[in-house]
Short mmCIF file of C-alpha atoms and ligand atoms in Angstrom, two decimals:
data_model
loop_
_atom_site.label_atom_id
_atom_site.label_comp_id
_atom_site.label_asym_id
_atom_site.label_seq_id
_atom_site.Cartn_x
_atom_site.Cartn_y
_atom_site.Cartn_z
CA MET X 29 0.42 -0.03 -0.63
CA THR X 30 2.82 2.16 0.53
CA ALA X 31 4.55 2.02 -2.83
CA VAL X 32 4.51 4.77 -5.66
CA LEU X 33 3.03 4.71 -8.91
CA HIS X 34 5.01 6.53 -11.50
CA SER X 35 3.37 9.01 -14.04
CA PRO X 36 4.39 8.36 -17.94
CA SER X 37 6.62 11.76 -17.31
CA GLU X 38 8.53 10.49 -14.40
CA ALA X 39 9.13 7.46 -15.45
CA PRO X 40 9.79 6.69 -19.54
CA ILE X 41 9.10 3.94 -20.65
CA ALA X 42 12.94 1.79 -19.94
CA SER X 43 12.54 -1.56 -21.63
CA GLN X 44 12.67 -1.94 -25.43
CA ARG X 45 10.71 -5.40 -24.35
CA THR X 46 7.37 -4.84 -26.09
CA LEU X 47 4.48 -7.08 -24.34
CA ALA X 48 1.63 -8.25 -26.34
CA GLY X 49 -2.17 -8.21 -24.84
CA GLY X 50 -4.86 -9.97 -25.39
CA ILE X 51 -8.29 -8.37 -24.36
CA VAL X 52 -11.28 -9.95 -23.11
CA GLY X 53 -14.79 -8.52 -23.94
CA LEU X 54 -15.70 -6.20 -26.20
CA GLY X 55 -18.43 -3.72 -24.69
CA LEU X 56 -17.91 -0.62 -22.92
CA ALA X 57 -14.52 -1.70 -21.57
CA GLY X 58 -12.90 -3.69 -23.74
CA GLY X 59 -13.82 -0.54 -26.47
CA ILE X 60 -12.72 1.50 -24.32
CA MET X 61 -8.59 -0.33 -23.37
CA VAL X 62 -8.65 -0.39 -27.18
CA PRO X 63 -7.00 2.32 -28.31
CA ASN X 64 -5.44 2.92 -24.80
CA MET X 65 -3.38 0.00 -25.14
CA GLN X 66 -2.78 -0.21 -28.88
CA SER X 67 -1.06 3.54 -28.24
CA HIS X 68 0.78 2.85 -24.68
CA PRO X 69 4.64 2.67 -25.60
CA GLY X 70 5.21 -0.32 -24.36
CA LEU X 71 2.76 -2.90 -25.25
CA ARG X 72 1.12 -4.60 -28.54
CA LEU X 73 -2.75 -4.89 -28.89
CA ALA X 74 -2.26 -9.22 -30.27
CA ALA X 75 -6.02 -10.51 -30.27
CA ALA X 76 -9.24 -10.39 -28.73
CA ALA X 77 -11.59 -12.59 -28.28
CA GLU X 78 -15.81 -11.79 -28.90
CA PRO X 79 -18.76 -14.03 -28.77
CA CYS X 80 -20.20 -10.88 -31.11
CA ASP X 81 -19.63 -12.09 -34.72
CA ALA X 82 -20.83 -8.09 -35.66
CA THR X 83 -18.87 -6.92 -33.10
CA ARG X 84 -16.00 -9.56 -34.08
CA SER X 85 -15.64 -8.48 -37.69
CA ARG X 86 -15.98 -4.36 -36.98
CA PHE X 87 -12.52 -4.82 -34.82
CA GLU X 88 -10.97 -7.29 -37.36
CA GLY X 89 -11.57 -4.54 -39.96
CA GLU X 90 -10.54 -1.77 -37.84
CA THR X 91 -8.29 -3.50 -36.51
CA ASN X 92 -6.20 -5.47 -38.77
CA VAL X 93 -5.67 -7.61 -35.46
CA PRO X 94 -7.78 -11.07 -34.47
CA ALA X 95 -11.21 -11.60 -32.93
CA PHE X 96 -11.84 -15.00 -31.76
CA SER X 97 -15.11 -16.33 -30.28
CA SER X 98 -14.07 -17.69 -27.13
CA ILE X 99 -10.67 -16.81 -25.02
CA GLU X 100 -9.76 -20.93 -24.71
CA ASP X 101 -9.90 -20.46 -28.88
CA MET X 102 -7.55 -16.74 -28.21
CA LEU X 103 -5.32 -17.92 -25.41
CA ARG X 104 -4.60 -21.71 -28.08
CA GLU X 105 -3.81 -19.75 -31.55
CA ALA X 106 -2.72 -16.47 -30.14
CA THR X 107 1.02 -15.31 -28.87
CA LEU X 108 -0.11 -13.56 -25.64
CA ASP X 109 1.49 -12.59 -22.71
CA PHE X 110 -0.82 -11.35 -21.33
CA VAL X 111 -5.25 -11.01 -21.28
CA TYR X 112 -7.03 -7.11 -20.10
CA ILE X 113 -10.34 -9.92 -18.21
CA ALA X 114 -13.68 -7.33 -19.67
CA THR X 115 -16.27 -9.48 -19.86
CA PRO X 116 -19.42 -9.87 -17.88
CA HIS X 117 -18.77 -10.63 -13.90
CA GLN X 118 -19.73 -13.39 -13.53
CA TYR X 119 -17.07 -13.91 -16.26
CA HIS X 120 -14.36 -12.81 -13.50
CA ARG X 121 -13.00 -15.76 -12.05
CA ALA X 122 -13.56 -18.76 -14.70
CA HIS X 123 -11.36 -16.13 -17.31
CA ALA X 124 -8.71 -15.14 -15.22
CA VAL X 125 -8.04 -18.43 -14.39
CA VAL X 126 -8.27 -20.14 -17.81
CA ALA X 127 -5.52 -17.34 -18.40
CA ALA X 128 -3.16 -17.43 -15.65
CA ASN X 129 -3.44 -21.52 -16.25
CA ASN X 130 -1.77 -21.05 -19.49
CA GLY X 131 0.54 -18.96 -17.77
CA LYS X 132 -0.98 -15.21 -19.32
CA HIS X 133 -0.78 -11.92 -17.08
CA VAL X 134 -3.71 -11.01 -16.28
CA ILE X 135 -5.68 -7.33 -15.84
CA VAL X 136 -9.27 -7.82 -14.69
CA GLU X 137 -12.30 -5.44 -14.12
CA LYS X 138 -13.76 -4.66 -11.25
CA PRO X 139 -15.18 -5.85 -9.41
CA MET X 140 -12.58 -9.10 -9.32
CA ALA X 141 -15.16 -11.53 -8.08
CA LEU X 142 -18.84 -11.95 -7.01
CA SER X 143 -17.16 -13.97 -4.84
CA LEU X 144 -13.97 -14.39 -2.13
CA LYS X 145 -14.33 -17.45 -3.01
CA ASP X 146 -13.50 -16.72 -6.96
CA CYS X 147 -11.38 -13.89 -5.31
CA ASP X 148 -9.15 -17.23 -3.86
CA GLU X 149 -9.34 -19.36 -6.53
CA MET X 150 -7.73 -16.35 -8.53
CA ILE X 151 -5.19 -15.37 -6.77
CA ALA X 152 -4.23 -18.91 -6.52
CA ALA X 153 -4.18 -19.32 -10.55
CA ALA X 154 -1.98 -16.59 -10.49
CA ALA X 155 0.06 -18.01 -8.06
CA ALA X 156 0.61 -21.18 -9.19
CA ASN X 157 1.14 -20.07 -12.76
CA HIS X 158 3.90 -17.39 -11.50
CA VAL X 159 1.69 -14.96 -13.01
CA GLN X 160 0.92 -11.38 -12.17
CA LEU X 161 -2.50 -11.02 -11.12
CA LEU X 162 -3.75 -6.98 -11.47
CA VAL X 163 -7.58 -5.55 -11.35
CA GLY X 164 -9.10 -2.80 -12.22
CA HIS X 165 -8.84 0.09 -13.12
CA THR X 166 -11.29 1.60 -10.53
CA HIS X 167 -10.72 5.70 -9.86
CA SER X 168 -8.25 4.67 -7.32
CA PHE X 169 -5.95 4.49 -10.44
CA ASP X 170 -7.64 7.87 -11.05
CA PRO X 171 -3.86 10.24 -10.71
CA ALA X 172 -5.78 13.20 -8.25
CA VAL X 173 -6.31 9.46 -6.20
CA MET X 174 -3.07 8.62 -5.94
CA ARG X 175 -1.10 12.54 -5.64
CA ILE X 176 -3.55 12.43 -2.56
CA ARG X 177 -2.28 9.43 -1.31
CA GLU X 178 1.25 10.25 -2.00
CA LEU X 179 0.41 13.27 -0.39
CA ILE X 180 -0.39 11.50 2.50
CA VAL X 181 2.11 9.62 2.44
CA SER X 182 4.29 12.26 2.38
CA GLY X 183 3.93 13.58 5.62
CA ALA X 184 2.34 16.67 4.24
CA VAL X 185 -0.89 17.32 5.58
CA GLY X 186 -0.99 14.09 8.83
CA ARG X 187 -2.30 11.02 8.63
CA PRO X 188 -6.11 11.05 6.70
CA VAL X 189 -9.09 11.51 9.82
CA SER X 190 -11.90 11.00 6.80
CA VAL X 191 -13.51 10.79 3.23
CA SER X 192 -16.02 12.49 2.01
CA MET X 193 -17.69 10.70 -1.57
CA TRP X 194 -20.98 11.73 -3.07
CA ASN X 195 -21.97 10.43 -6.63
CA TYR X 196 -24.67 10.67 -8.61
CA THR X 197 -25.53 9.65 -11.56
CA ASP X 198 -27.54 8.01 -14.33
CA PHE X 199 -26.24 4.88 -13.67
CA LEU X 200 -29.70 2.88 -13.54
CA TYR X 201 -30.90 3.74 -16.56
CA ARG X 202 -27.93 3.62 -18.60
CA PRO X 203 -29.76 0.15 -21.59
CA ARG X 204 -28.63 -3.10 -19.48
CA ARG X 205 -28.25 -6.85 -19.28
CA ALA X 206 -30.67 -8.22 -17.52
CA GLU X 207 -28.21 -9.85 -14.71
CA GLU X 208 -26.83 -5.47 -14.47
CA LEU X 209 -30.45 -5.58 -13.18
CA ASP X 210 -30.22 -8.48 -11.03
CA THR X 211 -28.25 -8.95 -7.34
CA ALA X 212 -28.36 -12.27 -7.27
CA ALA X 213 -26.25 -12.30 -10.28
CA GLY X 214 -24.00 -8.93 -9.05
CA GLY X 215 -26.05 -6.13 -10.25
CA GLY X 216 -26.96 -2.86 -8.71
CA ILE X 217 -24.55 -0.27 -8.14
CA MET X 218 -23.15 -2.15 -4.42
CA PHE X 219 -20.84 -4.48 -7.57
CA ASN X 220 -20.61 -2.35 -9.84
CA GLN X 221 -20.31 1.04 -8.35
CA ILE X 222 -20.00 1.81 -5.08
CA PRO X 223 -16.04 -0.64 -5.47
CA HIS X 224 -15.05 1.83 -7.03
CA GLN X 225 -15.94 4.22 -3.85
CA VAL X 226 -14.75 1.47 -1.73
CA ASP X 227 -11.03 1.25 -3.66
CA ILE X 228 -10.37 5.03 -3.88
CA ALA X 229 -11.26 4.90 -0.04
CA ARG X 230 -9.12 2.35 1.05
CA MET X 231 -6.12 3.29 -1.22
CA ILE X 232 -6.49 6.62 0.55
CA VAL X 233 -6.55 5.66 3.66
CA GLY X 234 -3.91 2.48 3.39
CA ALA X 235 -5.27 0.87 6.40
CA PRO X 236 -7.53 -2.71 6.60
CA VAL X 237 -11.22 -1.81 6.10
CA ARG X 238 -13.22 -2.59 9.98
CA SER X 239 -15.76 -2.84 9.27
CA VAL X 240 -19.60 -1.38 7.47
CA ARG X 241 -22.36 -0.02 8.07
CA ALA X 242 -25.13 0.43 4.77
CA ALA X 243 -28.77 1.30 3.48
CA THR X 244 -29.19 0.90 0.40
CA SER X 245 -32.71 2.08 -2.26
CA ARG X 246 -34.55 0.25 -4.69
CA LEU X 247 -36.57 2.87 -6.04
CA ASP X 248 -38.05 1.63 -9.75
CA SER X 249 -40.13 -1.59 -9.57
CA ALA X 250 -39.57 -2.49 -13.34
CA ARG X 251 -34.92 -2.92 -12.17
CA GLN X 252 -35.41 -4.05 -8.75
CA THR X 253 -32.00 -3.81 -7.69
CA GLU X 254 -30.00 -1.09 -5.35
CA GLY X 255 -29.97 1.90 -7.61
CA GLY X 256 -28.41 3.90 -4.19
CA CYS X 257 -26.25 3.07 -1.46
CA SER X 258 -24.83 5.60 1.79
CA ALA X 259 -22.76 3.78 3.20
CA PHE X 260 -19.87 4.29 6.31
CA ILE X 261 -16.40 2.25 6.49
CA ASP X 262 -15.06 2.16 9.99
CA PHE X 263 -10.66 1.35 8.40
CA GLU X 264 -8.61 -0.07 11.19
CA ASN X 265 -6.63 3.27 12.16
CA GLY X 266 -9.30 5.11 12.89
CA ALA X 267 -9.80 6.85 9.89
CA THR X 268 -13.59 6.70 8.43
CA ALA X 269 -14.90 6.93 4.56
CA THR X 270 -18.91 7.93 3.75
CA ILE X 271 -20.29 6.49 0.74
CA ALA X 272 -23.30 8.82 -1.20
CA TYR X 273 -24.26 6.73 -4.00
CA SER X 274 -27.60 7.71 -6.61
CA GLY X 275 -27.81 6.23 -9.35
CA TYR X 276 -31.48 7.36 -10.79
CA ASP X 277 -30.68 9.42 -12.70
CA ARG X 278 -32.03 13.20 -11.46
CA PHE X 279 -29.31 15.48 -9.60
CA ASP X 280 -25.88 15.13 -11.28
CA SER X 281 -22.85 15.46 -9.32
CA ASP X 282 -21.11 16.36 -12.98
CA GLU X 283 -22.96 19.72 -11.84
CA LEU X 284 -20.14 19.82 -8.22
CA HIS X 285 -17.36 19.07 -10.59
CA ASP X 286 -17.03 21.81 -13.75
CA TRP X 287 -19.37 20.01 -15.67
CA VAL X 288 -16.81 16.84 -16.18
CA SER X 289 -17.38 14.11 -16.78
CA GLU X 290 -15.89 10.50 -15.00
CA GLY X 291 -13.77 10.05 -17.28
CA GLY X 292 -12.56 13.89 -17.81
CA TYR X 293 -14.79 14.57 -20.60
CA VAL X 294 -16.63 18.32 -21.22
CA LYS X 295 -20.62 17.47 -21.27
CA ALA X 296 -23.63 19.18 -20.76
CA ALA X 297 -26.58 19.72 -18.52
CA ALA X 298 -28.73 16.21 -19.06
CA HIS X 299 -30.87 15.39 -16.14
CA GLY X 300 -33.09 12.37 -17.09
CA ARG X 301 -32.07 11.17 -20.08
CA SER X 302 -31.05 8.17 -20.40
CA ARG X 303 -34.56 7.47 -17.81
CA ARG X 304 -36.37 9.70 -20.77
CA ALA X 305 -34.84 7.18 -23.46
CA LEU X 306 -35.00 3.94 -21.92
CA ARG X 307 -38.67 4.30 -22.50
CA SER X 308 -39.20 3.05 -25.60
CA CYS X 309 -37.58 0.24 -25.62
CA SER X 310 -39.46 -2.74 -25.20
CA SER X 311 -37.78 -5.32 -24.20
CA ALA X 312 -34.94 -6.28 -21.75
CA THR X 313 -33.31 -7.46 -25.55
CA GLU X 314 -34.25 -5.34 -27.12
CA GLU X 315 -32.67 -3.02 -24.47
CA GLU X 316 -28.80 -5.21 -24.39
CA GLU X 317 -28.69 -4.50 -27.70
CA ARG X 318 -29.26 -0.86 -27.10
CA ARG X 319 -26.47 -1.89 -24.68
CA ARG X 320 -23.86 -2.86 -27.38
CA ALA X 321 -24.49 0.19 -30.03
CA THR X 322 -24.92 2.64 -27.21
CA PHE X 323 -21.20 1.41 -24.80
CA GLY X 324 -19.84 -1.36 -27.00
CA TYR X 325 -16.76 -1.46 -28.79
CA GLY X 326 -16.62 0.71 -32.52
CA ALA X 327 -20.23 2.95 -30.37
CA GLY X 328 -18.53 6.08 -31.03
CA ILE X 329 -18.16 7.50 -27.38
CA SER X 330 -14.50 9.33 -26.11
CA VAL X 331 -12.18 6.53 -25.38
CA GLY X 332 -8.46 8.36 -25.70
CA PRO X 333 -6.56 10.99 -23.56
CA PRO X 334 -9.66 13.75 -22.34
CA PRO X 335 -8.56 17.17 -21.29
CA HIS X 336 -9.38 17.40 -17.55
CA GLN X 337 -8.72 14.70 -15.23
CA PRO X 338 -11.68 11.92 -14.42
CA HIS X 339 -13.34 12.04 -10.98
CA PHE X 340 -16.01 9.02 -9.50
CA GLY X 341 -17.40 12.41 -7.71
CA LEU X 342 -17.04 14.69 -5.10
CA MET X 343 -14.61 14.44 -3.12
CA ILE X 344 -13.19 15.50 -0.17
CA VAL X 345 -10.63 13.96 2.29
CA SER X 346 -10.27 15.39 5.35
CA CYS X 347 -6.55 15.11 6.93
CA GLU X 348 -4.85 16.37 10.17
CA ARG X 349 -3.84 19.05 8.40
CA ALA X 350 -5.33 19.96 5.31
CA ASP X 351 -8.59 19.22 3.97
CA LEU X 352 -7.84 17.71 0.03
CA ARG X 353 -10.64 18.40 -2.98
CA GLN X 354 -10.16 16.52 -6.04
CA SER X 355 -10.96 18.53 -9.16
CA SER X 356 -11.51 18.39 -12.51
CA GLY X 357 -7.52 19.73 -12.93
CA GLY X 358 -6.14 18.79 -9.83
CA ILE X 359 -6.64 18.83 -6.53
CA TRP X 360 -7.48 21.89 -4.03
CA ILE X 361 -5.64 22.19 -0.37
CA TYR X 362 -7.30 24.04 2.32
CA ASP X 363 -5.23 24.83 5.52
CA ASP X 364 -4.02 27.17 8.09
CA GLU X 365 -2.21 29.35 5.71
CA GLY X 366 -5.90 29.16 3.08
CA ALA X 367 -6.53 27.88 0.18
CA ARG X 368 -4.14 26.53 -2.68
CA TYR X 369 -4.03 24.86 -5.57
CA LEU X 370 -2.06 21.39 -7.35
CA GLY X 371 -2.22 21.13 -10.59
CA ILE X 372 -1.87 17.83 -12.25
CA GLU X 373 -0.11 17.48 -15.74
CA ALA X 374 -2.19 15.16 -17.90
CA ARG X 375 -1.35 11.86 -19.48
CA THR X 376 -0.03 11.07 -23.04
CA TRP X 377 -3.11 8.06 -22.29
CA ARG X 378 -6.82 8.12 -20.52
CA PRO X 379 -5.99 7.82 -16.88
CA GLY X 380 -6.70 5.27 -15.66
CA ARG X 381 -7.18 2.76 -18.45
CA GLY X 382 -2.70 3.65 -19.47
CA ASP X 383 -2.24 3.38 -15.45
CA VAL X 384 -3.22 -0.67 -15.39
CA LEU X 385 -1.73 -1.21 -17.83
CA GLU X 386 1.66 0.76 -17.06
CA GLU X 387 0.69 -1.09 -13.37
CA LEU X 388 1.62 -4.29 -15.14
CA ARG X 389 4.53 -3.32 -17.96
CA ARG X 390 5.88 -2.16 -14.88
CA ALA X 391 5.25 -5.53 -12.86
CA ILE X 392 6.00 -7.87 -15.85
CA ILE X 393 9.22 -6.12 -17.38
CA ASP X 394 10.58 -4.00 -13.59
CA ALA X 395 9.53 -6.58 -10.98
CA VAL X 396 7.58 -3.66 -9.51
CA PRO X 397 5.62 -4.40 -7.36
CA PRO X 398 1.55 -3.76 -8.49
CA ILE X 399 -0.62 -1.57 -5.95
CA HIS X 400 -3.61 -2.85 -7.65
CA ASP X 401 -3.32 -7.20 -6.83
CA GLY X 402 -5.47 -9.77 -6.78
CA ALA X 403 -5.28 -9.19 -2.95
CA PHE X 404 -6.01 -5.84 -2.98
CA GLY X 405 -8.76 -5.88 -5.27
CA ARG X 406 -10.64 -9.30 -3.41
CA GLY X 407 -10.11 -6.34 -0.09
CA THR X 408 -12.80 -4.25 -2.25
CA VAL X 409 -14.91 -7.19 -2.77
CA GLU X 410 -14.31 -8.07 0.76
CA ALA X 411 -16.01 -4.68 1.68
CA SER X 412 -18.95 -4.10 -1.38
CA LEU X 413 -19.90 -7.62 -0.23
CA ALA X 414 -20.07 -6.23 3.52
CA LEU X 415 -21.52 -3.79 2.90
CA LEU X 416 -24.55 -5.16 0.38
CA ARG X 417 -24.19 -7.66 4.39
CA SER X 418 -24.42 -4.51 6.29
CA ALA X 419 -27.67 -2.86 4.33
CA ILE X 420 -29.64 -6.30 3.99
CA GLU X 421 -29.51 -6.91 7.64
CA ARG X 422 -30.21 -3.50 9.02
CA ARG X 423 -26.78 -3.90 10.71
CA GLU X 424 -22.94 -2.51 11.52
CA ILE X 425 -20.86 -5.69 9.45
CA PHE X 426 -17.42 -6.27 11.34
CA LEU X 427 -15.21 -8.10 7.82
CA ASN X 428 -14.14 -11.51 8.66
CA GLU X 429 -16.06 -11.33 12.18
CA ARG X 430 -12.85 -10.15 13.64
CA ARG X 431 -14.78 -8.14 16.36
CA SER X 432 -18.64 -9.06 15.96
CA GLY X 433 -18.69 -10.52 19.63
N1 LIG P 17 -13.61 0.23 -14.56
C1 LIG P 17 -14.37 0.93 -15.28
O1 LIG P 17 -14.39 1.84 -15.39
C2 LIG P 17 -15.61 -0.45 -15.96
C3 LIG P 17 -16.23 0.59 -17.21
C4 LIG P 17 -17.14 -0.58 -18.28
C5 LIG P 17 -17.21 -2.11 -17.63
N2 LIG P 17 -16.25 -2.16 -16.18
C6 LIG P 17 -16.73 -3.36 -16.12
O2 LIG P 17 -15.93 -4.29 -17.51
C7 LIG P 17 -16.76 -5.47 -16.83
C8 LIG P 17 -17.80 -5.42 -18.25
O3 LIG P 17 -19.07 -4.74 -18.18
P1 LIG P 17 -18.95 -3.77 -19.92
O4 LIG P 17 -20.15 -2.53 -19.43
O5 LIG P 17 -17.97 -3.30 -20.50
O6 LIG P 17 -20.33 -4.78 -19.68
P2 LIG P 17 -20.72 -4.76 -22.30
O7 LIG P 17 -22.11 -5.07 -21.49
O8 LIG P 17 -20.51 -3.10 -22.53
O9 LIG P 17 -19.69 -5.86 -22.08
C9 LIG P 17 -19.31 -7.09 -22.11
C10 LIG P 17 -18.78 -7.61 -23.77
O10 LIG P 17 -18.34 -8.82 -23.62
C11 LIG P 17 -18.78 -9.47 -24.15
N3 LIG P 17 -18.11 -10.77 -23.86
C12 LIG P 17 -20.11 -11.95 -22.94
N4 LIG P 17 -19.78 -13.34 -22.84
C13 LIG P 17 -17.98 -13.44 -23.32
C14 LIG P 17 -17.14 -14.09 -22.75
N5 LIG P 17 -17.12 -15.53 -22.29
N6 LIG P 17 -16.65 -14.31 -23.96
C15 LIG P 17 -15.49 -13.28 -24.34
N7 LIG P 17 -16.76 -11.72 -24.48
C16 LIG P 17 -18.03 -12.79 -23.88
C17 LIG P 17 -20.07 -9.46 -24.16
O11 LIG P 17 -20.71 -9.46 -26.25
C18 LIG P 17 -19.70 -7.78 -24.65
O12 LIG P 17 -18.97 -7.20 -25.62
C19 LIG P 17 -18.09 -6.00 -16.01
O13 LIG P 17 -17.46 -6.56 -14.87
C20 LIG P 17 -17.36 -4.26 -15.48
O14 LIG P 17 -17.89 -4.25 -14.05
C21 LIG P 17 -15.06 -1.43 -15.79
#
């Protein structure tokens, strides 16, 4: 947890060895990764796996890179050093294990898996095959989050006391696959969105989670999964995190972030637009098709380096000697002398995506231990599952029930 991530400008690619990567799942996450892997100076996009015929054809036509209908075919046919797994949550365990068992290093998207047992299997497979296992990207890779962590580790602002996070989005009303609306199958914000906030808080606080308390909301009978959450996390070192999340497409917290989107792009206010657009969707199949057309590979969403810093809503970190606020270009520091601004240099790649690739490259080539390894990813799954359980049982949950007696 105390290791420091280097920005690309601080740490030019030293090695000439180019690592060949394969992308599994060419949806929203996989599609964003395509240009980021292609433009990374130390990596080469060498293959993809995707069951949708039309998506595969489009990808092959545009990239001249082979695409296979399954991860097994890709692992058999392509020569790869690593795979990036961007398939729906429920496949993360199986895909990570088969990749590791084939000797490939692995980046698996968040959430690492749907259960701690699955996380343990993935960690064991990576260890047995002597390959790296990284989880991400999450917004804990955001340059501002890493800079806040560095300020804390340096002693400049004192120890962390509290992390306050607010994110209000349209999450529940973007076109979804059926399982994304079924909590038992890993749907809803507790598996998809809250892990970002948990990961950020864990990265900044740098201590194990002691206990959690949460309440969740399900406000739409047509989309019966968690769309809102209020949560409190108590860390072993006495720091706390408070989380507010709403995915109901009403208030949009980007309003408090200079109308800069989660990815760091300029956006316009469009309250309720996602809800209204969904009204013309008449079936789950049509909604799933719309998801692919709107967010899948080639859908035309912004994927390259953004003009502003990415974020996951409004965040204020209180430390012993200063409050820190992540902003669209850097960090505001409020201390006894007043307020000052710490700008963050623009990345040459999309922050988060390029950073997770670089963290893997450094781990493989330079033997730098990754921060977001399997154990870190597991910790976020453990806390996120505990938050869900706390909401269901309406009580505080102690992690591993170490102190419940
Ligand atoms: N880090 C982030 O900010 C971020 C953003 C989006 C998604 N994600 C994560 O990425 C994962 C995928 O989410 P998404 O939004 O891209 O979903 P999506 O539905 O947009 O895309 C999933 C893709 O995987 C493909 N697929 C399904 N089964 C497959 C299989 N067996 N083998 C290969 N491909 C298969 C689908 O055809 C589809 O193209 C999720 O776990 C999600 O949490 C992370």
